[in-house]
PDB file of C-alpha atoms in Angstrom:
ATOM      1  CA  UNK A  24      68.232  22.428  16.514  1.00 44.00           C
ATOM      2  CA  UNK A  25      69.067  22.359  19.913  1.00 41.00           C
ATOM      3  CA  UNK A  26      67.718  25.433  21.386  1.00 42.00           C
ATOM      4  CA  UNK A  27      65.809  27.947  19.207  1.00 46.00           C
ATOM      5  CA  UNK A  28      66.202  31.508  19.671  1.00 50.00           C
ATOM      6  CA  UNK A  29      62.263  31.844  20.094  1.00 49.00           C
ATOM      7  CA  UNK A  30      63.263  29.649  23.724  1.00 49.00           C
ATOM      8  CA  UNK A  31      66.091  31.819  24.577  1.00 54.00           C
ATOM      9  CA  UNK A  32      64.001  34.868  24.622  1.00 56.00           C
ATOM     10  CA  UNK A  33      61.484  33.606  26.172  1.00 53.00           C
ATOM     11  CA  UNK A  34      63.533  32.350  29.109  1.00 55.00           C
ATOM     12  CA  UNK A  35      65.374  36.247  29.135  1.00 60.00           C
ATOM     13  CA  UNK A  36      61.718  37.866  28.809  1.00 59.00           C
ATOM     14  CA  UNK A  37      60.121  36.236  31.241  1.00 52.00           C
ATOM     15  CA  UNK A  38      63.705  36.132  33.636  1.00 55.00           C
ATOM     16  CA  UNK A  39      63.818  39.871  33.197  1.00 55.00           C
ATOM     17  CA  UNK A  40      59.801  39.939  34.330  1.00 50.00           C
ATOM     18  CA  UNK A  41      60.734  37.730  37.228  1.00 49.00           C
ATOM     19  CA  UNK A  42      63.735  39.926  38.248  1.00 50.00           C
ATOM     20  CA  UNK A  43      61.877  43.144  37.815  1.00 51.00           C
ATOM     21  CA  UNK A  44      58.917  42.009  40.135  1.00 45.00           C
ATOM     22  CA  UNK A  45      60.878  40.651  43.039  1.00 43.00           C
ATOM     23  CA  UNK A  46      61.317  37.477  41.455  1.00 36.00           C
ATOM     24  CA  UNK A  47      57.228  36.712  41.581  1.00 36.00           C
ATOM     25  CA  UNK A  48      55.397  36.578  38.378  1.00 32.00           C
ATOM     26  CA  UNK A  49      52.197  34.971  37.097  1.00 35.00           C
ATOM     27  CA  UNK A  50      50.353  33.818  33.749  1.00 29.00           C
ATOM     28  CA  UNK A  51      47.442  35.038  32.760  1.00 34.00           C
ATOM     29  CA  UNK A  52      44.249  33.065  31.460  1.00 33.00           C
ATOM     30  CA  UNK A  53      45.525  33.637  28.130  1.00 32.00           C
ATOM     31  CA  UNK A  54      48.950  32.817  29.001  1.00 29.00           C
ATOM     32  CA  UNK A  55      50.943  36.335  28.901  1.00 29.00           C
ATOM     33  CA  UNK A  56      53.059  37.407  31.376  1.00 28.00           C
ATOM     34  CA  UNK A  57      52.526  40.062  34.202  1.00 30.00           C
ATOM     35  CA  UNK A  58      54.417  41.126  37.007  1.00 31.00           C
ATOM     36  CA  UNK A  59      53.124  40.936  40.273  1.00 31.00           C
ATOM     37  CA  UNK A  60      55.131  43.862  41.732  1.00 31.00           C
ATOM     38  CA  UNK A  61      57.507  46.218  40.307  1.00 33.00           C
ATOM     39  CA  UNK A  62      60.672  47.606  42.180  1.00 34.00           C
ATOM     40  CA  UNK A  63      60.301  51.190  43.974  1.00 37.00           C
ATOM     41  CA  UNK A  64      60.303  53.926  41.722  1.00 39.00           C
ATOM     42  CA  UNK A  65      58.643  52.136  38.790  1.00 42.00           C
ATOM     43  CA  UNK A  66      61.757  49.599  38.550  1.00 40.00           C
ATOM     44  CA  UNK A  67      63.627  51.636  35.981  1.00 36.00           C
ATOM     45  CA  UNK A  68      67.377  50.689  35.319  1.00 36.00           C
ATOM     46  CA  UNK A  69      69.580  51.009  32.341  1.00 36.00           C
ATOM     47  CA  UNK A  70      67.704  54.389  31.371  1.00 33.00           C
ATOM     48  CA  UNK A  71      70.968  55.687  29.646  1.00 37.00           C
ATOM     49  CA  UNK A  72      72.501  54.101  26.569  1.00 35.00           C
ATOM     50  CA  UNK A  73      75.745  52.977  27.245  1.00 38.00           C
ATOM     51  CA  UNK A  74      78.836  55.509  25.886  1.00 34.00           C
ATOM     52  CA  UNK A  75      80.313  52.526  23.326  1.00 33.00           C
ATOM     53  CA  UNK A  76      77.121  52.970  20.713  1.00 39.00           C
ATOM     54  CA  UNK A  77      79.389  52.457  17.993  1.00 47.00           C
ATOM     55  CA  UNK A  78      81.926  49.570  19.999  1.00 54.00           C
ATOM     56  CA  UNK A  79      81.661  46.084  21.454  1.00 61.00           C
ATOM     57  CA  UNK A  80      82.801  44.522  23.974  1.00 57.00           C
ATOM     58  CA  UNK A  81      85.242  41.539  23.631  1.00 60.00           C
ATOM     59  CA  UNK A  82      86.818  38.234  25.415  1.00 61.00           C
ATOM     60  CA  UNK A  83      90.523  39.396  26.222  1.00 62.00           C
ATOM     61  CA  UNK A  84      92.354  35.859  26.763  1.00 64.00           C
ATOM     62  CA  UNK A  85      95.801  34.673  27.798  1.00 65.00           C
ATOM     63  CA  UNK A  86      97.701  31.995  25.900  1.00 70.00           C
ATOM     64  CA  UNK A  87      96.007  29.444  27.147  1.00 70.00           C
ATOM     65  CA  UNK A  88      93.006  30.432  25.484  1.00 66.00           C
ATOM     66  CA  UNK A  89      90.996  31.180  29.666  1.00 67.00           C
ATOM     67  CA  UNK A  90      89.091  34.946  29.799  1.00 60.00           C
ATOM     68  CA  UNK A  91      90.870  37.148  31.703  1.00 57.00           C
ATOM     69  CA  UNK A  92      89.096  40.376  30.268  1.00 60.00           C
ATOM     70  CA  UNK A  93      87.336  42.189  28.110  1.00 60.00           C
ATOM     71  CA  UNK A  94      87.765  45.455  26.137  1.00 63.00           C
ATOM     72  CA  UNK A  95      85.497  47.833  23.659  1.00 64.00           C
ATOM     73  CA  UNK A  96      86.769  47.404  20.060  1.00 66.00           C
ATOM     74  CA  UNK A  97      85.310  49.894  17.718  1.00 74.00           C
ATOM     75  CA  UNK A  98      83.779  48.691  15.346  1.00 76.00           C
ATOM     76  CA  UNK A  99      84.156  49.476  11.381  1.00 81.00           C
ATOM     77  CA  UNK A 100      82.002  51.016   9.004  1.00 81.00           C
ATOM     78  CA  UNK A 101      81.665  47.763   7.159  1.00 87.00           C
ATOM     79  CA  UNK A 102      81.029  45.881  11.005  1.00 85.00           C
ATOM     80  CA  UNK A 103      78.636  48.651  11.432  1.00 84.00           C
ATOM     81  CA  UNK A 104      76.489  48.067   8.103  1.00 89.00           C
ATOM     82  CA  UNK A 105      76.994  44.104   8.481  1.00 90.00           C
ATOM     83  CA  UNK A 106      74.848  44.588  12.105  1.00 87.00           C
ATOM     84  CA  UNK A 107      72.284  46.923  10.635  1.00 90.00           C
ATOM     85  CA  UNK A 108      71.179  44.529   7.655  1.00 93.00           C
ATOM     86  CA  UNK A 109      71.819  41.539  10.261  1.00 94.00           C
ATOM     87  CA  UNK A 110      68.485  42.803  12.095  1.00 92.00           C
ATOM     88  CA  UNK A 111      66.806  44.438   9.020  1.00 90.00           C
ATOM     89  CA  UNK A 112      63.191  42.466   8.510  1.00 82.00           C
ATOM     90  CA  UNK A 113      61.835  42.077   4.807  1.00 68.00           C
ATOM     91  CA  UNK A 114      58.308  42.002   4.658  1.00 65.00           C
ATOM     92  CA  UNK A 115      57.645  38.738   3.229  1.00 65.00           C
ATOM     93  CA  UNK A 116      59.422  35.388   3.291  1.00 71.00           C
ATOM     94  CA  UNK A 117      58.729  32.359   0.147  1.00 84.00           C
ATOM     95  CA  UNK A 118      58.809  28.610   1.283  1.00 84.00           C
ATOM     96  CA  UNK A 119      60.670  26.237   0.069  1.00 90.00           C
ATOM     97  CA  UNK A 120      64.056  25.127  -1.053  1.00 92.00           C
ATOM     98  CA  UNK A 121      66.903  28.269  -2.368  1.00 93.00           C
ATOM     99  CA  UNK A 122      67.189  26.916  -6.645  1.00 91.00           C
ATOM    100  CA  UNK A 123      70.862  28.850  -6.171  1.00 91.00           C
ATOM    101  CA  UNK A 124      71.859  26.449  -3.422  1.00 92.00           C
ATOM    102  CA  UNK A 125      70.045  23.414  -5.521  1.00 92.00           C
ATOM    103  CA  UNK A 126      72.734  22.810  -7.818  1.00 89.00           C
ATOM    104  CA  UNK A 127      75.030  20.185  -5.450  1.00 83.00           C
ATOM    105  CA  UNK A 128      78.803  21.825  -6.932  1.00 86.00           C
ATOM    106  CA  UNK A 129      79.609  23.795  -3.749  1.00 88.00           C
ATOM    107  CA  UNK A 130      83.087  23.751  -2.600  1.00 90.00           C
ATOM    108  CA  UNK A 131      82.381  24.393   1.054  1.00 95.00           C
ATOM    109  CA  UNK A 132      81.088  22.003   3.583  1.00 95.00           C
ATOM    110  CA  UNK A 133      78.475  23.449   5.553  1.00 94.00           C
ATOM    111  CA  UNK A 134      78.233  20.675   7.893  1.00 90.00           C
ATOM    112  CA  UNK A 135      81.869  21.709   8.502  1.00 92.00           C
ATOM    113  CA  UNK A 136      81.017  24.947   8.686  1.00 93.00           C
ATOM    114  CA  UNK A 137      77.678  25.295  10.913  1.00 87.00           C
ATOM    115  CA  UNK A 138      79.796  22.620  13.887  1.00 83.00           C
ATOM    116  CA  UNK A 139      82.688  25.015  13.707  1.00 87.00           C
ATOM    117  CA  UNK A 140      82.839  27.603  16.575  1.00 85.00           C
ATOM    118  CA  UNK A 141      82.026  30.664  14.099  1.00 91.00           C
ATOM    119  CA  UNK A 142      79.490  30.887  11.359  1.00 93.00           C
ATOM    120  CA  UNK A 143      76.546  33.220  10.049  1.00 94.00           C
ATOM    121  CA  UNK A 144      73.213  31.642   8.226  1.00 93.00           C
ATOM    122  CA  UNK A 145      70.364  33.150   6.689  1.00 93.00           C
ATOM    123  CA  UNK A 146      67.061  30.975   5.985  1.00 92.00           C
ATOM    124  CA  UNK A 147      63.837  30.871   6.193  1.00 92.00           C
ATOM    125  CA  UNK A 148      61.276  28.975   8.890  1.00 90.00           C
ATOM    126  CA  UNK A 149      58.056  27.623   7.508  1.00 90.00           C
ATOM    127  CA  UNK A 150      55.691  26.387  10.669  1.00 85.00           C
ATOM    128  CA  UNK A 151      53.989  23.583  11.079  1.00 81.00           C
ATOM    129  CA  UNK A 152      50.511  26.199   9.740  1.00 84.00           C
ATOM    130  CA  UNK A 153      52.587  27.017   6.842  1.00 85.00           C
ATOM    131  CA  UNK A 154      53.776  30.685   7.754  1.00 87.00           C
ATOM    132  CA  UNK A 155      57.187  31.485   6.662  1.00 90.00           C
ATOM    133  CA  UNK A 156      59.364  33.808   8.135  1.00 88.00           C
ATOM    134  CA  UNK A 157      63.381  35.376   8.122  1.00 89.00           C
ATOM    135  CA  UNK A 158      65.411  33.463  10.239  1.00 89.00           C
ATOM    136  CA  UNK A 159      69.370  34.295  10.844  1.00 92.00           C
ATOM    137  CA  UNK A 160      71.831  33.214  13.229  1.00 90.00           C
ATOM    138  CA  UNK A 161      75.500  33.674  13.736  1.00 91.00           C
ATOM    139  CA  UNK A 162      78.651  32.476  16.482  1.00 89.00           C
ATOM    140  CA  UNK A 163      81.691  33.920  17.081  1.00 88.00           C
ATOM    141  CA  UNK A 164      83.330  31.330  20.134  1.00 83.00           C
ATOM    142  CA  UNK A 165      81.033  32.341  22.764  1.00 79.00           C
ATOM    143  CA  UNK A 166      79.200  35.187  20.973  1.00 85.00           C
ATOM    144  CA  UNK A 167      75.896  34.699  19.990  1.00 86.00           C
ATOM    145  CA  UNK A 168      73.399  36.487  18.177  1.00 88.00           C
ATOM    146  CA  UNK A 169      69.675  35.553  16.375  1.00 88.00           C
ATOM    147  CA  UNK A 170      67.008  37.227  14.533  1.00 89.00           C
ATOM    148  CA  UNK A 171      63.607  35.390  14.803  1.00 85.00           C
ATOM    149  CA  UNK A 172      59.869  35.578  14.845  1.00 83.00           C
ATOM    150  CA  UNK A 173      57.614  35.355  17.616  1.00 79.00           C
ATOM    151  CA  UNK A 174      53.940  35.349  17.345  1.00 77.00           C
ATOM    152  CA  UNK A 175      54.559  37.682  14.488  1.00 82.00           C
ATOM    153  CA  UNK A 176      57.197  39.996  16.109  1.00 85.00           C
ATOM    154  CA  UNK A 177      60.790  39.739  15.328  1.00 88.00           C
ATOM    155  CA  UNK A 178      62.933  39.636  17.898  1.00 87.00           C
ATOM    156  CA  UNK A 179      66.858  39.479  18.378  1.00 88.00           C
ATOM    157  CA  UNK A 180      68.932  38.373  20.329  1.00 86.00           C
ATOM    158  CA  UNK A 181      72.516  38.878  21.223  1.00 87.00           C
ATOM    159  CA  UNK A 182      74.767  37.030  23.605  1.00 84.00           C
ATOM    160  CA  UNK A 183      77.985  39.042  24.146  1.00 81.00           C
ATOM    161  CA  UNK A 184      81.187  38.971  26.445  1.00 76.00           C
ATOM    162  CA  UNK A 185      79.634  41.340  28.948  1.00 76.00           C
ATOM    163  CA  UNK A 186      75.664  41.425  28.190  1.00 80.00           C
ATOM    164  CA  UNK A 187      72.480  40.060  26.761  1.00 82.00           C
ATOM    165  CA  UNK A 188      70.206  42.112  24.775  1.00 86.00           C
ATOM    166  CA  UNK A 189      66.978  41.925  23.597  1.00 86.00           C
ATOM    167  CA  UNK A 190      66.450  43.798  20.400  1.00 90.00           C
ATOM    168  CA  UNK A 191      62.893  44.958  18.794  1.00 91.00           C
ATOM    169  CA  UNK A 192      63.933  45.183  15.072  1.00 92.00           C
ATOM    170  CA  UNK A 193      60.344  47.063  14.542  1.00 91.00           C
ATOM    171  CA  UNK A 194      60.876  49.836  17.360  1.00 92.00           C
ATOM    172  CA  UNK A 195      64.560  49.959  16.655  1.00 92.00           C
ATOM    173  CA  UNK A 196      65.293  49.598  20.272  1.00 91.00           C
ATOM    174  CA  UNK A 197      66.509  46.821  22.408  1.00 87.00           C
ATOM    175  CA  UNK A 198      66.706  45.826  26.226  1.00 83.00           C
ATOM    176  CA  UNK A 199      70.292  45.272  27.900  1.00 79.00           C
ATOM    177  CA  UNK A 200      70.469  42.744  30.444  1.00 77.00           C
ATOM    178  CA  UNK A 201      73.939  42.231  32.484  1.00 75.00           C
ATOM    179  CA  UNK A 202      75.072  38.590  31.960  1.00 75.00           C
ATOM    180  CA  UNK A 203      76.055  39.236  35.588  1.00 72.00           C
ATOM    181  CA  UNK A 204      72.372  39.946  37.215  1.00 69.00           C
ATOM    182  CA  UNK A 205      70.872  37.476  35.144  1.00 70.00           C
ATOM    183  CA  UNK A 206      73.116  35.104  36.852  1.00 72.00           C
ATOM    184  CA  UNK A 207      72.357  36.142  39.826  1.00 68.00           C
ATOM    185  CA  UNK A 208      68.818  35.674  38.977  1.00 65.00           C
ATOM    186  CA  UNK A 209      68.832  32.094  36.941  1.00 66.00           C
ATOM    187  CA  UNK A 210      72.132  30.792  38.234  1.00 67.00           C
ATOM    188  CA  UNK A 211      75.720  30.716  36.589  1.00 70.00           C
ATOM    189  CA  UNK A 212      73.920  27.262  34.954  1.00 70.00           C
ATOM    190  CA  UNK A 213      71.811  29.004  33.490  1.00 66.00           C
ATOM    191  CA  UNK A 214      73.869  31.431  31.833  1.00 64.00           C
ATOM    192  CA  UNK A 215      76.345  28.969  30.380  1.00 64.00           C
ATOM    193  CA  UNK A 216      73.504  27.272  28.670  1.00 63.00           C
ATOM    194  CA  UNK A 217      72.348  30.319  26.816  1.00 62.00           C
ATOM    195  CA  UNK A 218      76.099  30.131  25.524  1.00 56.00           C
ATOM    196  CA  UNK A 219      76.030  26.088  24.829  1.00 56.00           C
ATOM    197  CA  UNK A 220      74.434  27.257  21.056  1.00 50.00           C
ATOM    198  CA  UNK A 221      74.942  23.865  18.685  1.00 47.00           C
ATOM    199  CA  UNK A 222      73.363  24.697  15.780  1.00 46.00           C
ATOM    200  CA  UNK A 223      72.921  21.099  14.206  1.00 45.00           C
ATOM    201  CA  UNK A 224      73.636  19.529  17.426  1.00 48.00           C
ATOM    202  CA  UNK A 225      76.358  17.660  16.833  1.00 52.00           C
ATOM    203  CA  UNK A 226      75.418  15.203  20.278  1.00 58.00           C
ATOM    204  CA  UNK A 227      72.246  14.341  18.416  1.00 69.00           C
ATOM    205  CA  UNK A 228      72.218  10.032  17.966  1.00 83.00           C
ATOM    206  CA  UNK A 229      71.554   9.151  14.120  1.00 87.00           C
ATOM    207  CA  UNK A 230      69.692   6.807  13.273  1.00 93.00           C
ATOM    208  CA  UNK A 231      69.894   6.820   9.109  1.00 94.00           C
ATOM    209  CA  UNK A 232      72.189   8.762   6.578  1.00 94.00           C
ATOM    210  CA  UNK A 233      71.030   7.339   3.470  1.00 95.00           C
ATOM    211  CA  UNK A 234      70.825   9.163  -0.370  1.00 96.00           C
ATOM    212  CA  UNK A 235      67.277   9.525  -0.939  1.00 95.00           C
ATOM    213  CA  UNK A 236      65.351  11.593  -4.009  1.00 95.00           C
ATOM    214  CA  UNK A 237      63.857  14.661  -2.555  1.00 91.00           C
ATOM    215  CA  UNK A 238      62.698  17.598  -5.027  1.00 84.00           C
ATOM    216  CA  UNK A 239      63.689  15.480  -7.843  1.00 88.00           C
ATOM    217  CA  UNK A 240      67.101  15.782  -6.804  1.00 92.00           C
ATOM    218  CA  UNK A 241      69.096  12.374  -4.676  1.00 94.00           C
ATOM    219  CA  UNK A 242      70.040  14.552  -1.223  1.00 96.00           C
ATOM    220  CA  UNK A 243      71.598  12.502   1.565  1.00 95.00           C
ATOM    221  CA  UNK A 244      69.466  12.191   4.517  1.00 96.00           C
ATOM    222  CA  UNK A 245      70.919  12.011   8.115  1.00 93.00           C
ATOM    223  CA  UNK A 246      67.886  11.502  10.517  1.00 93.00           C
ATOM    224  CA  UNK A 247      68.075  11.823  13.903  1.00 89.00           C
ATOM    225  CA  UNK A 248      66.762  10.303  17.286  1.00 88.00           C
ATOM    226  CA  UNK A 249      64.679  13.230  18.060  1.00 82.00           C
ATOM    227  CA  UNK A 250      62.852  13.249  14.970  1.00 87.00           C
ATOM    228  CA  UNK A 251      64.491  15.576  12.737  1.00 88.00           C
ATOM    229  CA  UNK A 252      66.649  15.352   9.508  1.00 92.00           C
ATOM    230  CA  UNK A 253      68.994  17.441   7.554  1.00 93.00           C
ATOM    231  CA  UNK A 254      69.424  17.400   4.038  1.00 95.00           C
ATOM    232  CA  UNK A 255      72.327  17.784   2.048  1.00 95.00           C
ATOM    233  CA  UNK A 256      72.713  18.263  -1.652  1.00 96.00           C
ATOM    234  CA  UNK A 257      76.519  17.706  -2.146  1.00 94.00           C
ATOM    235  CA  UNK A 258      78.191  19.833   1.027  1.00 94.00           C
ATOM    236  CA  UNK A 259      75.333  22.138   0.545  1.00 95.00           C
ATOM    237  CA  UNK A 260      72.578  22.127   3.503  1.00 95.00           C
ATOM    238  CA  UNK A 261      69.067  22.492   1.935  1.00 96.00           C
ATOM    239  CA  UNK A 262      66.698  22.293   4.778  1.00 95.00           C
ATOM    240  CA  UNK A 263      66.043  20.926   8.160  1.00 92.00           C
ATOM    241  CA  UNK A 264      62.903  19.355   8.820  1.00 92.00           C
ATOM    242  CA  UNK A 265      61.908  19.524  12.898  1.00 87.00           C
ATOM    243  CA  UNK A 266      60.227  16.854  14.847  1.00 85.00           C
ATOM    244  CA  UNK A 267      57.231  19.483  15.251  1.00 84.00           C
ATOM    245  CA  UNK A 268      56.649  20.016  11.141  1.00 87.00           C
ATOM    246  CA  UNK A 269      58.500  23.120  10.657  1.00 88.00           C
ATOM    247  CA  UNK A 270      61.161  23.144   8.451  1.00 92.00           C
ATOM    248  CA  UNK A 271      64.379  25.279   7.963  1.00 91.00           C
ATOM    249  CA  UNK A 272      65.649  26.428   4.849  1.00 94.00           C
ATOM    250  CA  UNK A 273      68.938  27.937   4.378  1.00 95.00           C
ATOM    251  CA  UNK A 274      69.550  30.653   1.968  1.00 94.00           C
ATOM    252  CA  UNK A 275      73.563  31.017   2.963  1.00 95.00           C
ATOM    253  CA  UNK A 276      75.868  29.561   4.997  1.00 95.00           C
ATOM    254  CA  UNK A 277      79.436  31.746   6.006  1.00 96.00           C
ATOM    255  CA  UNK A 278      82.402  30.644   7.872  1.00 96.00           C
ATOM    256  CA  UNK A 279      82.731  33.757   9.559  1.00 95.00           C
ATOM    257  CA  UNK A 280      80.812  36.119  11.132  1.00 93.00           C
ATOM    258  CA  UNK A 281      81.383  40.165  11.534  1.00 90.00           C
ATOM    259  CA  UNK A 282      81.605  41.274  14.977  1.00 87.00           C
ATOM    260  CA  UNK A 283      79.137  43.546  13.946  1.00 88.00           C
ATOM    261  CA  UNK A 284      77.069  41.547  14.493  1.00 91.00           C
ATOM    262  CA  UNK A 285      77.375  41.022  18.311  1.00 87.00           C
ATOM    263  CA  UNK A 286      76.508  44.214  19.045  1.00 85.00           C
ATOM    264  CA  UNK A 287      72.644  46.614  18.756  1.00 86.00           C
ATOM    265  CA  UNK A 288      73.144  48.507  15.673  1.00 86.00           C
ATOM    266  CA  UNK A 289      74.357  52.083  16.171  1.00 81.00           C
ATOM    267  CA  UNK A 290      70.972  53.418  15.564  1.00 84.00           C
ATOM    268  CA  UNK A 291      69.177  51.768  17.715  1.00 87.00           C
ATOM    269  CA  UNK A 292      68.053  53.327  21.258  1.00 85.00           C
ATOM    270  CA  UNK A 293      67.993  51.289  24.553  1.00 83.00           C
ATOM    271  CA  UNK A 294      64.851  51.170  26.743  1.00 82.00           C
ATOM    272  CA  UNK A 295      64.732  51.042  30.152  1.00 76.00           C
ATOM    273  CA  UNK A 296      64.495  47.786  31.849  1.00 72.00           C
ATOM    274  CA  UNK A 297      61.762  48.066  33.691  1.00 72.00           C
ATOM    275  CA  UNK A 298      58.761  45.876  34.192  1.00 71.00           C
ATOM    276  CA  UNK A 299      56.258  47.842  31.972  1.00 77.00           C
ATOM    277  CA  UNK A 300      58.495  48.284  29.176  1.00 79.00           C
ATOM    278  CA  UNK A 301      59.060  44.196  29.239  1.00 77.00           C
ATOM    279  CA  UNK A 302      55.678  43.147  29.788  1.00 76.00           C
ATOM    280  CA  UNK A 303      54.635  45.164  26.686  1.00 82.00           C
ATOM    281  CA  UNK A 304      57.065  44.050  24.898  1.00 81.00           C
ATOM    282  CA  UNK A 305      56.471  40.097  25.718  1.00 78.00           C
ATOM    283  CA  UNK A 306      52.407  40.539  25.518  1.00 79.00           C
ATOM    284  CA  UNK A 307      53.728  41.644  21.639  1.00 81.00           C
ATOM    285  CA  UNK A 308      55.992  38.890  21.480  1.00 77.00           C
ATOM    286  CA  UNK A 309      53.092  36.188  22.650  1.00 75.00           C
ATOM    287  CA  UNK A 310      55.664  34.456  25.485  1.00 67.00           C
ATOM    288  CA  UNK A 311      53.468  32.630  27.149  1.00 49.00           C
ATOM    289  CA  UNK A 312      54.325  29.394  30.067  1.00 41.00           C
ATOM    290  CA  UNK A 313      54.046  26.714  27.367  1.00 37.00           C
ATOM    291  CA  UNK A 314      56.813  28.282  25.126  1.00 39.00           C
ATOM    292  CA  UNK A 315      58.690  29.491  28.316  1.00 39.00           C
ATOM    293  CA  UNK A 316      59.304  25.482  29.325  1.00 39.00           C
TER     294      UNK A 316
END
C-alpha cells in the first residue's frame, strides 16, 4: 500500500498537537507526543457538535467535473447503519486466508475494482509479531475513510469534502479538523496528499507476475519493486504481503461504497480539539516520531 491509515493519523495527530501548541511540539524519551504550549484559554475549539449529525457534506461540481461547492445531503437510514457497522470493532481477528474467497470462480475483478475511484474492503492485518487485527477502508472520488489499529487502539479516519476527523471507535467520539486550518498548518501539499489514497498503488514498478502454488492452490503473483506482492486466486485478491512482514487479507471487496460511510456515525459525540484531549488520545494511540516520518 501506498500510505497506511496508521501514517495518516499519525501525521493529523501529531499536526493537530503542533497546531494546538503554537506550532512547537516535542517527543518524549519514550517517544509520545506533548505539547509545549497550549493556546489561551486551554486551546478549546470545536466544543459544539456540528447541527448536520445525521448529514454529510458533499463535492457540488459543474459539468466539467471542477468543485464549485458543497452541500449537506442527509443521509438514509440504511447510509446511517452502513457508517455505524463501518467503525464497529469485533473483539478478535483470525489470520490467514478467507476459505469463502478461496474458491477462484468470482465474477468480479478486484484489481478492477480496488484501482477504480470508489470501493469498500474489509480484511484483516497480521504484523510482522503475528497480531491480527480488523482492517477496512473505503473511496468515494476524493472521499476517504479507514478503520485501523494503532498500538492496540482503533482509530478512524475520514477524509471528507469539507473536514478531517479523527474517530475513537472505543469512546464513540471523534475529533473534527477543518481541511482548511490544517492547510494552513501543513500546506495545501499536504492536504492533497492525504487525498492521493491508491490502494494497490497502481505507480508501483513490477518486477514478476508469475502463477505460483500458494496454500495448495496456483495464485498469480505480481511482485513489486518495493518488496511487496499481491495475490490473486482467479479475479479474487487473497492477501498482500508488505515489504515489512505484515500481510493483508481481504475478507470483501465492493465496488461501491455508502456515503455513510464518510461521515462520524450519528451517535457518536465530538470532543473538543484541544491539546489535552489530543495528547491523550495519541499517548493511547502510541504515535510516536518514528511512525510520524
Amino acid at each position: 500500500m501506498k500510505k497506511l491509515p496508521v501514517v495518516l493519523c499519525c501525521l493529523l495527530l501529531v499536526g493537530s498537537l503542533a497546531f494546538l501548541s503554537g506550532c512547537e511540539i516535542k517527543f518524549n524519551n519514550d517517544g509520545r507526543v506533548t505539547a509545549v504550549a497550549t493556546l489561551p484559554n486551554g486551546g478549546i475549539a470545536n466544543t459544539t457538535a456540528p447541527p448536520y449529525e445525521v448529514t454529510a457534506l458533499v463535492d457540488v461540481t459543474d459539468e466539467h467535473g471542477s468543485v464549485v461547492d458543497t452541500q449537506a445531503v442527509t443521509l438514509s437510514p440504511q447510509e446511517m447503519i452502513a457508517g455505524e457497522d463501518f467503525f464497529a470493532t469485533a473483539e478478535t481477528a483470525n489470520a490467514g486466508a478467507n476459505e469463502q474467497r478461496m474458491t477462484g470462480k468470482a465474477e468480479q475483478n478486484d484489481r478492477e475494482v480496488l484501482n477504480s475511484s470508489e470501493f469498500a474492503l474489509e480484511g484483516r492485518m497480521t504484523g510482522a509479531d503475528g497480531t491480527t487485527y480488523q482492517i477496512r477502508m473505503a473511496r468515494r472520488g476524493n472521499y476517504y475513510s479507514a478503520l485501523y489499529q494503532m498500538n492496540g487502539t482503533p482509530v478512524g479516519l475520514i477524509i471528507g469534502a469539507v473536514n478531517l476527523y479523527i474517530v475513537n471507535p472505543e469512546e464513540k467520539t471523534y475529533f473534527l479538523i477543518p481541511k482548511a486550518a490544517f492547510a494552513d498548518y501543513a500546506g495545501e501539499e499536504a492536504l492533497d496528499s492525504l487525498a492521493d489514497i491508491d490502494t494497490l498503488e497502481k505507480e508501483r514498478v513490477v518486477v514478476s507476475e508469475k502463477t505460483e502454488t500458494v496454500d495448495g492452490k496456483e495464485m498469480n503473483v505480481i511482485r513489486y519493486q518495493s518488496g511487496s506482492a499481491d495475490y490473486y486466486l482467479g479475479n479474487s485478491i487473497i492477501k498482500t504481503v508488505n515489504q515489512d512482514g505484515s500481510v493483508l487479507y481481504y475478507d470483501s471487496v465492493k465496488p461501491e461504497a455508502s456515503l455513510g460511510l464518510f461521515a462520524p456515525p450519528a451517535d457518536y459525540t465530538m470532543k473538543a480539539l484541544n491539546a489535552e484531549n489530543v495528547e491523550a488520545f495519541a499517548a493511547k494511540a502510541g504515535v510516536t516520531e518514528a511512525n510520524h516520518e
